[in-house]
Structure formats: structure tokens, C-alpha cells
């Protein structure tokens, strides 16, 4: 007899859970000083006091940007802010965040971080390891001594 106790009655239920999964151990470092843990699926950012992350700076719009957990990653969305949302110096209306990304909300710097982030599929081809975990071959350096430049 097949064990079906742990199986979901609705197969779409698991995909909805995965769709809204909150990235583990994610945080923002605000202006290089304050650490703000990201623990909710939606984080509203701006000057208004009812935002999840209130940034008291006149350059920041009242409702400036929003972070949404999508498929285990945070995606930032600009909410038609006046000063704009920038990721690593590039203006963005929406962008997936990766650890080390510098987010600028109209000049206010936030650094996105995450302990033990999931692998980045876009970097698979530049990884120093192949898919089975063994190291790729490396260049062999010559063992000959360097030649000295002779003065003429």
C-alpha cells in the first residue's frame, strides 16, 4: 500500500508555498549602520510611518519601493518614486536581489545580504566547479626561471 499521508491533496498547494517562500536569513544594511532583518513576504519601504521599513530622508518618496518574496528570492519593485531605485548603480523598476547588491533609494544606500543564499543559476557557467563538484582544469604555469632583461 502506498503511503499518501504526507502527500498534499492539492498538488498546486506546494507550488504556492514555494512561490511565496521567504528567503532565509535575508537582511538589509541601511547606510552601512543598521541591520534590518527581512522576515515577511512583503516589505514596503519609504518615508511614510506605516511602511515596514521607514526611511526618514527627504530624498525618499513616501511609498518608494517594495520587496516581495518570489520563489525563495527577494525582488525589489520601484513604486513610481520621484528619486528612483537603483541596483548597483543602474536604475531599475524591478530586479531580483542577490547578496552584496547595493540598493539606492534616491541616494540612501541599502546593502542586501543573505546568509547561505541559494545558488545563482545565472553564474553556473562561470563557476570554478563543474556540475559534479570536481575542480575544473587550471592553467599550468611554466617552471622555467624568469629571463632577465639585459641593458644595452
Tab-separated table of N, CA and C in Angstrom, residues 24-78:
chain	number	residue	atom	x	y	z
A	24	UNK	N	15.641	32.718	3.371
A	24	UNK	CA	16.155	32.526	4.727
A	24	UNK	C	17.301	33.487	5.020
A	25	UNK	N	17.298	34.014	6.258
A	25	UNK	CA	18.391	34.842	6.772
A	25	UNK	C	18.744	36.018	5.872
A	26	UNK	N	17.744	36.662	5.275
A	26	UNK	CA	17.985	37.825	4.430
A	26	UNK	C	17.882	39.085	5.283
A	27	UNK	N	18.644	40.106	4.891
A	27	UNK	CA	18.657	41.353	5.652
A	27	UNK	C	19.103	42.504	4.764
A	28	UNK	N	18.841	43.724	5.239
A	28	UNK	CA	19.339	44.936	4.595
A	28	UNK	C	20.240	45.651	5.592
A	29	UNK	N	21.335	46.198	5.106
A	29	UNK	CA	22.178	47.063	5.926
A	29	UNK	C	21.900	48.479	5.438
A	30	UNK	N	21.373	49.308	6.335
A	30	UNK	CA	20.932	50.649	5.971
A	30	UNK	C	22.038	51.651	6.268
A	31	UNK	N	22.475	52.352	5.209
A	31	UNK	CA	23.521	53.370	5.308
A	31	UNK	C	24.761	52.845	6.024
A	32	UNK	N	25.028	51.552	5.903
A	32	UNK	CA	26.210	50.953	6.493
A	32	UNK	C	26.201	50.871	8.005
A	33	UNK	N	25.043	51.130	8.638
A	33	UNK	CA	24.989	51.209	10.099
A	33	UNK	C	24.002	50.232	10.716
A	34	UNK	N	22.763	50.240	10.241
A	34	UNK	CA	21.681	49.478	10.876
A	34	UNK	C	21.344	48.235	10.058
A	35	UNK	N	21.203	47.101	10.749
A	35	UNK	CA	20.802	45.866	10.076
A	35	UNK	C	19.295	45.684	10.265
A	36	UNK	N	18.587	45.484	9.152
A	36	UNK	CA	17.138	45.296	9.170
A	36	UNK	C	16.843	43.895	8.646
A	37	UNK	N	16.466	42.936	9.538
A	37	UNK	CA	16.160	41.577	9.072
A	37	UNK	C	14.902	41.553	8.218
A	38	UNK	N	14.915	40.748	7.168
A	38	UNK	CA	13.763	40.611	6.268
A	38	UNK	C	13.075	39.299	6.605
A	39	UNK	N	11.903	39.382	7.232
A	39	UNK	CA	11.209	38.184	7.717
A	39	UNK	C	9.785	38.053	7.201
A	40	UNK	N	9.361	38.957	6.330
A	40	UNK	CA	7.995	38.916	5.824
A	40	UNK	C	8.016	38.810	4.297
A	41	UNK	N	6.933	38.291	3.699
A	41	UNK	CA	6.919	38.141	2.241
A	41	UNK	C	6.840	39.467	1.489
A	42	UNK	N	6.355	40.527	2.140
A	42	UNK	CA	6.269	41.847	1.507
A	42	UNK	C	6.841	42.876	2.472
A	43	UNK	N	7.765	43.698	1.969
A	43	UNK	CA	8.380	44.752	2.779
A	43	UNK	C	8.208	46.062	2.026
A	44	UNK	N	7.380	46.954	2.567
A	44	UNK	CA	7.188	48.266	1.960
A	44	UNK	C	8.218	49.229	2.551
A	45	UNK	N	8.841	50.034	1.677
A	45	UNK	CA	9.890	50.960	2.100
A	45	UNK	C	9.560	52.372	1.644
A	46	UNK	N	9.804	53.326	2.524
A	46	UNK	CA	9.565	54.718	2.188
A	46	UNK	C	9.527	55.576	3.433
A	47	UNK	N	9.156	56.835	3.245
A	47	UNK	CA	9.115	57.810	4.338
A	47	UNK	C	7.891	57.685	5.225
A	48	UNK	N	6.775	57.176	4.683
A	48	UNK	CA	5.536	57.096	5.481
A	48	UNK	C	5.733	56.194	6.684
A	49	UNK	N	5.129	56.566	7.788
A	49	UNK	CA	5.304	55.844	9.039
A	49	UNK	C	4.660	54.465	9.038
A	50	UNK	N	3.736	54.186	8.114
A	50	UNK	CA	3.107	52.863	8.085
A	50	UNK	C	3.856	51.868	7.197
A	51	UNK	N	5.015	52.248	6.645
A	51	UNK	CA	5.844	51.316	5.877
A	51	UNK	C	6.516	50.315	6.809
A	52	UNK	N	6.844	49.155	6.284
A	52	UNK	CA	7.569	48.148	7.058
A	52	UNK	C	8.940	48.682	7.434
A	53	UNK	N	9.629	49.300	6.474
A	53	UNK	CA	10.923	49.936	6.700
A	53	UNK	C	10.767	51.427	6.424
A	54	UNK	N	10.795	52.210	7.506
A	54	UNK	CA	10.637	53.661	7.387
A	54	UNK	C	12.023	54.277	7.221
A	55	UNK	N	12.194	55.046	6.154
A	55	UNK	CA	13.459	55.731	5.894
A	55	UNK	C	13.184	57.226	5.943
A	56	UNK	N	13.634	57.846	7.029
A	56	UNK	CA	13.379	59.267	7.271
A	56	UNK	C	14.424	60.112	6.562
A	57	UNK	N	14.223	60.288	5.261
A	57	UNK	CA	15.133	61.086	4.445
A	57	UNK	C	14.281	61.793	3.393
A	58	UNK	N	14.440	63.096	3.241
A	58	UNK	CA	13.571	63.829	2.294
A	58	UNK	C	13.719	63.392	0.844
A	59	UNK	N	14.821	62.738	0.485
A	59	UNK	CA	15.006	62.273	-0.900
A	59	UNK	C	14.138	61.064	-1.215
A	60	UNK	N	13.744	60.326	-0.168
A	60	UNK	CA	12.972	59.095	-0.330
A	60	UNK	C	11.487	59.435	-0.428
A	61	UNK	N	10.794	58.812	-1.378
A	61	UNK	CA	9.346	59.026	-1.530
A	61	UNK	C	8.593	58.406	-0.363
A	62	UNK	N	7.357	58.865	-0.159
A	62	UNK	CA	6.546	58.312	0.938
A	62	UNK	C	6.350	56.807	0.772
A	63	UNK	N	6.027	56.381	-0.434
A	63	UNK	CA	5.940	54.957	-0.786
A	63	UNK	C	6.943	54.750	-1.906
A	64	UNK	N	8.165	54.401	-1.559
A	64	UNK	CA	9.262	54.406	-2.523
A	64	UNK	C	9.425	53.082	-3.267
A	65	UNK	N	9.546	51.987	-2.507
A	65	UNK	CA	9.821	50.690	-3.135
A	65	UNK	C	9.215	49.571	-2.297
A	66	UNK	N	9.163	48.394	-2.905
A	66	UNK	CA	8.611	47.229	-2.204
A	66	UNK	C	9.465	46.013	-2.523
A	67	UNK	N	9.742	45.226	-1.484
A	67	UNK	CA	10.394	43.931	-1.657
A	67	UNK	C	9.318	42.867	-1.588
A	68	UNK	N	9.360	41.900	-2.515
A	68	UNK	CA	8.418	40.773	-2.477
A	68	UNK	C	9.211	39.474	-2.568
A	69	UNK	N	8.848	38.521	-1.700
A	69	UNK	CA	9.456	37.193	-1.764
A	69	UNK	C	8.785	36.424	-2.896
A	70	UNK	N	9.591	36.040	-3.879
A	70	UNK	CA	9.088	35.285	-5.030
A	70	UNK	C	10.055	34.141	-5.292
A	71	UNK	N	9.547	32.917	-5.185
A	71	UNK	CA	10.341	31.704	-5.429
A	71	UNK	C	11.633	31.690	-4.619
A	72	UNK	N	11.542	32.074	-3.363
A	72	UNK	CA	12.685	31.985	-2.468
A	72	UNK	C	13.714	33.092	-2.615
A	73	UNK	N	13.393	34.135	-3.374
A	73	UNK	CA	14.297	35.284	-3.543
A	73	UNK	C	13.490	36.562	-3.328
A	74	UNK	N	14.183	37.619	-2.929
A	74	UNK	CA	13.511	38.913	-2.837
A	74	UNK	C	13.660	39.648	-4.160
A	75	UNK	N	12.543	40.214	-4.606
A	75	UNK	CA	12.516	41.039	-5.813
A	75	UNK	C	12.094	42.432	-5.362
A	76	UNK	N	12.862	43.443	-5.787
A	76	UNK	CA	12.524	44.819	-5.423
A	76	UNK	C	11.769	45.466	-6.575
A	77	UNK	N	10.738	46.219	-6.221
A	77	UNK	CA	9.917	46.945	-7.186
A	77	UNK	C	9.916	48.418	-6.820
A	78	UNK	N	10.224	49.272	-7.775
A	78	UNK	CA	10.107	50.709	-7.560
A	78	UNK	C	8.630	51.071	-7.678
